[in-house]
CSV table of C-alpha atoms in Angstrom, one decimal:
chain,number,residue,atom,x,y,z
Q,59,UNK,CA,305.3,119.7,21.3
Q,60,UNK,CA,301.7,121.7,20.8
Q,61,UNK,CA,301.5,125.6,20.8
Q,62,UNK,CA,299.6,125.4,24.2
Q,63,UNK,CA,302.2,123.5,25.9
Q,64,UNK,CA,304.9,125.7,24.5
Q,65,UNK,CA,303.3,128.7,25.8
Q,66,UNK,CA,303.1,127.2,29.3
Q,67,UNK,CA,307.0,126.2,28.9
Q,68,UNK,CA,307.8,129.6,27.9
Q,69,UNK,CA,305.7,131.4,30.5
Q,70,UNK,CA,307.0,129.0,33.4
Q,71,UNK,CA,310.7,129.9,32.3
Q,72,UNK,CA,309.9,133.7,32.1
Q,73,UNK,CA,308.6,133.6,35.5
Q,74,UNK,CA,311.6,131.6,37.0
Q,75,UNK,CA,314.0,134.0,35.3
Q,76,UNK,CA,312.5,136.9,36.3
Q,77,UNK,CA,311.9,136.0,39.7
Q,78,UNK,CA,315.7,135.0,40.0
Q,79,UNK,CA,316.6,138.4,38.6
Q,80,UNK,CA,314.3,140.2,41.0
Q,81,UNK,CA,314.6,138.6,44.5
Q,82,UNK,CA,317.3,140.2,46.2
Q,83,UNK,CA,318.7,136.8,47.8
Q,84,UNK,CA,319.1,135.6,44.4
Q,85,UNK,CA,323.0,135.0,43.1
Q,86,UNK,CA,322.0,136.7,40.0
Q,87,UNK,CA,319.9,139.5,41.4
Q,88,UNK,CA,319.8,142.5,39.2
Q,89,UNK,CA,317.0,144.7,40.2
Q,90,UNK,CA,313.7,144.4,42.1
Q,91,UNK,CA,311.6,145.9,39.0
Q,92,UNK,CA,312.2,142.4,37.5
Q,93,UNK,CA,309.3,141.4,39.5
Q,94,UNK,CA,307.2,143.4,37.6
Q,95,UNK,CA,307.5,141.2,34.6
Q,96,UNK,CA,306.7,138.2,36.7
Q,97,UNK,CA,303.5,140.1,37.2
Q,98,UNK,CA,302.9,141.1,33.4
Q,99,UNK,CA,303.4,137.4,32.9
Q,100,UNK,CA,300.9,136.3,35.4
Q,101,UNK,CA,298.3,139.0,34.2
Q,102,UNK,CA,298.9,137.7,30.7
Q,103,UNK,CA,298.3,134.1,31.9
Q,104,UNK,CA,295.1,135.2,33.5
Q,105,UNK,CA,293.6,137.1,30.5
Q,106,UNK,CA,294.2,134.0,28.5
Q,107,UNK,CA,292.3,131.6,30.6
Q,108,UNK,CA,289.5,134.0,31.0
Q,109,UNK,CA,289.5,135.2,27.2
Q,110,UNK,CA,290.9,132.1,25.5
Q,111,UNK,CA,293.0,133.9,23.4
Q,112,UNK,CA,296.9,134.1,23.9
Q,113,UNK,CA,299.4,136.2,21.7
Q,114,UNK,CA,302.1,133.8,22.3
Q,115,UNK,CA,300.1,131.0,21.1
Q,116,UNK,CA,298.9,132.8,17.7
Q,117,UNK,CA,302.7,133.6,17.3
Q,118,UNK,CA,303.7,130.1,17.5
Q,119,UNK,CA,300.9,128.8,15.5
Q,120,UNK,CA,301.7,131.4,12.5
Q,121,UNK,CA,305.6,129.9,12.6
Q,122,UNK,CA,304.6,126.4,12.3
Q,123,UNK,CA,303.8,124.8,15.9
Q,124,UNK,CA,300.6,122.8,15.7
Q,125,UNK,CA,297.5,123.7,17.7
Q,126,UNK,CA,296.6,121.4,20.8
Q,127,UNK,CA,293.3,119.5,21.2
């Protein structure tokens, strides 16, 4: 798995978990403030799409994941 693929898997997982923790109807609801984390992940994805730079991808490359094409 390449670094850009793993970034998307991690981001998607963060979004799903934070939605589950932030929506009152969820069985694992904690606080609506978890929706702020969902927004943070979304803003980071938007920023990386515009600037073509992603901190998570840089970290993953440094720990040994190969870059995608």
